[in-house]
Short mmCIF file of C-alpha atoms in Angstrom, two decimals:
data_model
loop_
_atom_site.label_atom_id
_atom_site.label_comp_id
_atom_site.label_asym_id
_atom_site.label_seq_id
_atom_site.Cartn_x
_atom_site.Cartn_y
_atom_site.Cartn_z
CA UNK E 1 -29.60 -54.66 -55.26
CA UNK E 2 -30.27 -51.77 -57.61
CA UNK E 3 -33.89 -52.00 -56.83
CA UNK E 4 -33.21 -51.49 -53.09
CA UNK E 5 -30.99 -48.48 -53.83
CA UNK E 6 -33.87 -46.96 -55.88
CA UNK E 7 -36.37 -47.53 -53.09
CA UNK E 8 -34.14 -45.87 -50.61
CA UNK E 9 -33.46 -42.96 -52.82
CA UNK E 10 -37.18 -42.53 -53.51
CA UNK E 11 -37.98 -42.76 -49.76
CA UNK E 12 -35.43 -40.01 -49.07
CA UNK E 13 -37.13 -37.76 -51.62
CA UNK E 14 -40.60 -38.44 -50.11
CA UNK E 15 -39.36 -37.61 -46.54
CA UNK E 16 -38.20 -34.19 -47.64
CA UNK E 17 -41.77 -33.11 -48.52
CA UNK E 18 -44.07 -31.18 -46.20
CA UNK E 19 -45.98 -33.33 -43.60
CA UNK E 20 -49.33 -31.94 -44.65
CA UNK E 21 -48.88 -32.95 -48.29
CA UNK E 22 -50.33 -36.13 -49.61
CA UNK E 23 -47.54 -38.30 -51.03
CA UNK E 24 -49.93 -39.76 -53.64
CA UNK E 25 -51.33 -36.60 -55.30
CA UNK E 26 -48.63 -34.19 -53.86
CA UNK E 27 -51.30 -31.63 -52.87
CA UNK E 28 -52.24 -30.44 -49.39
CA UNK E 29 -54.10 -33.14 -47.48
CA UNK E 30 -57.90 -33.12 -48.08
CA UNK E 31 -59.97 -35.01 -45.59
CA UNK E 32 -56.83 -36.74 -44.36
CA UNK E 33 -56.64 -40.34 -43.13
CA UNK E 34 -53.82 -42.16 -41.41
CA UNK E 35 -53.00 -45.76 -42.38
CA UNK E 36 -51.75 -48.42 -39.99
CA UNK E 37 -48.05 -47.42 -40.31
CA UNK E 38 -48.80 -43.74 -39.39
CA UNK E 39 -48.55 -42.22 -42.83
CA UNK E 40 -51.20 -39.70 -43.91
CA UNK E 41 -52.93 -39.32 -47.23
CA UNK E 42 -56.06 -37.65 -48.68
CA UNK E 43 -58.95 -40.06 -47.97
CA UNK E 44 -59.83 -40.26 -51.65
CA UNK E 45 -56.26 -40.90 -52.71
CA UNK E 46 -55.87 -43.67 -50.06
CA UNK E 47 -59.17 -45.40 -51.06
CA UNK E 48 -58.36 -45.12 -54.79
CA UNK E 49 -54.87 -46.61 -54.28
CA UNK E 50 -56.24 -49.34 -52.04
CA UNK E 51 -58.50 -50.58 -54.84
CA UNK E 52 -55.42 -51.49 -56.88
CA UNK E 53 -52.63 -51.69 -54.21
CA UNK E 54 -53.30 -52.39 -50.55
CA UNK E 55 -49.93 -51.13 -49.39
CA UNK E 56 -48.83 -47.73 -48.03
CA UNK E 57 -47.59 -45.46 -50.88
CA UNK E 58 -44.68 -44.39 -48.70
CA UNK E 59 -43.28 -47.52 -46.92
CA UNK E 60 -45.13 -50.44 -48.55
CA UNK E 61 -46.72 -51.73 -45.32
CA UNK E 62 -50.11 -53.50 -45.85
CA UNK E 63 -52.74 -51.07 -44.84
CA UNK E 64 -55.28 -53.84 -44.27
CA UNK E 65 -57.85 -51.29 -45.45
CA UNK E 66 -57.65 -49.33 -42.25
CA UNK E 67 -57.99 -45.60 -42.81
CA UNK E 68 -58.44 -43.48 -39.67
CA UNK E 69 -59.58 -39.85 -39.99
CA UNK E 70 -57.02 -37.41 -38.60
CA UNK E 71 -56.77 -33.60 -38.19
CA UNK E 72 -54.17 -31.67 -40.19
CA UNK E 73 -51.62 -30.13 -37.91
#
């Protein structure tokens, strides 16, 4: 139960960050990609994370290795 509370608290913190900031490196998105669930990351951050953890860094959804290039708004 405590673990769920920590996840929710962490998610709230993430959601307060700017939309054009990578949630992995916390810098402005560079060569951004969108994963299956709709979250955006730097392409290099997403690929590096995928090599050790195939889930989205924000919501934990399996990315299935799908990284679509997107434009920064």
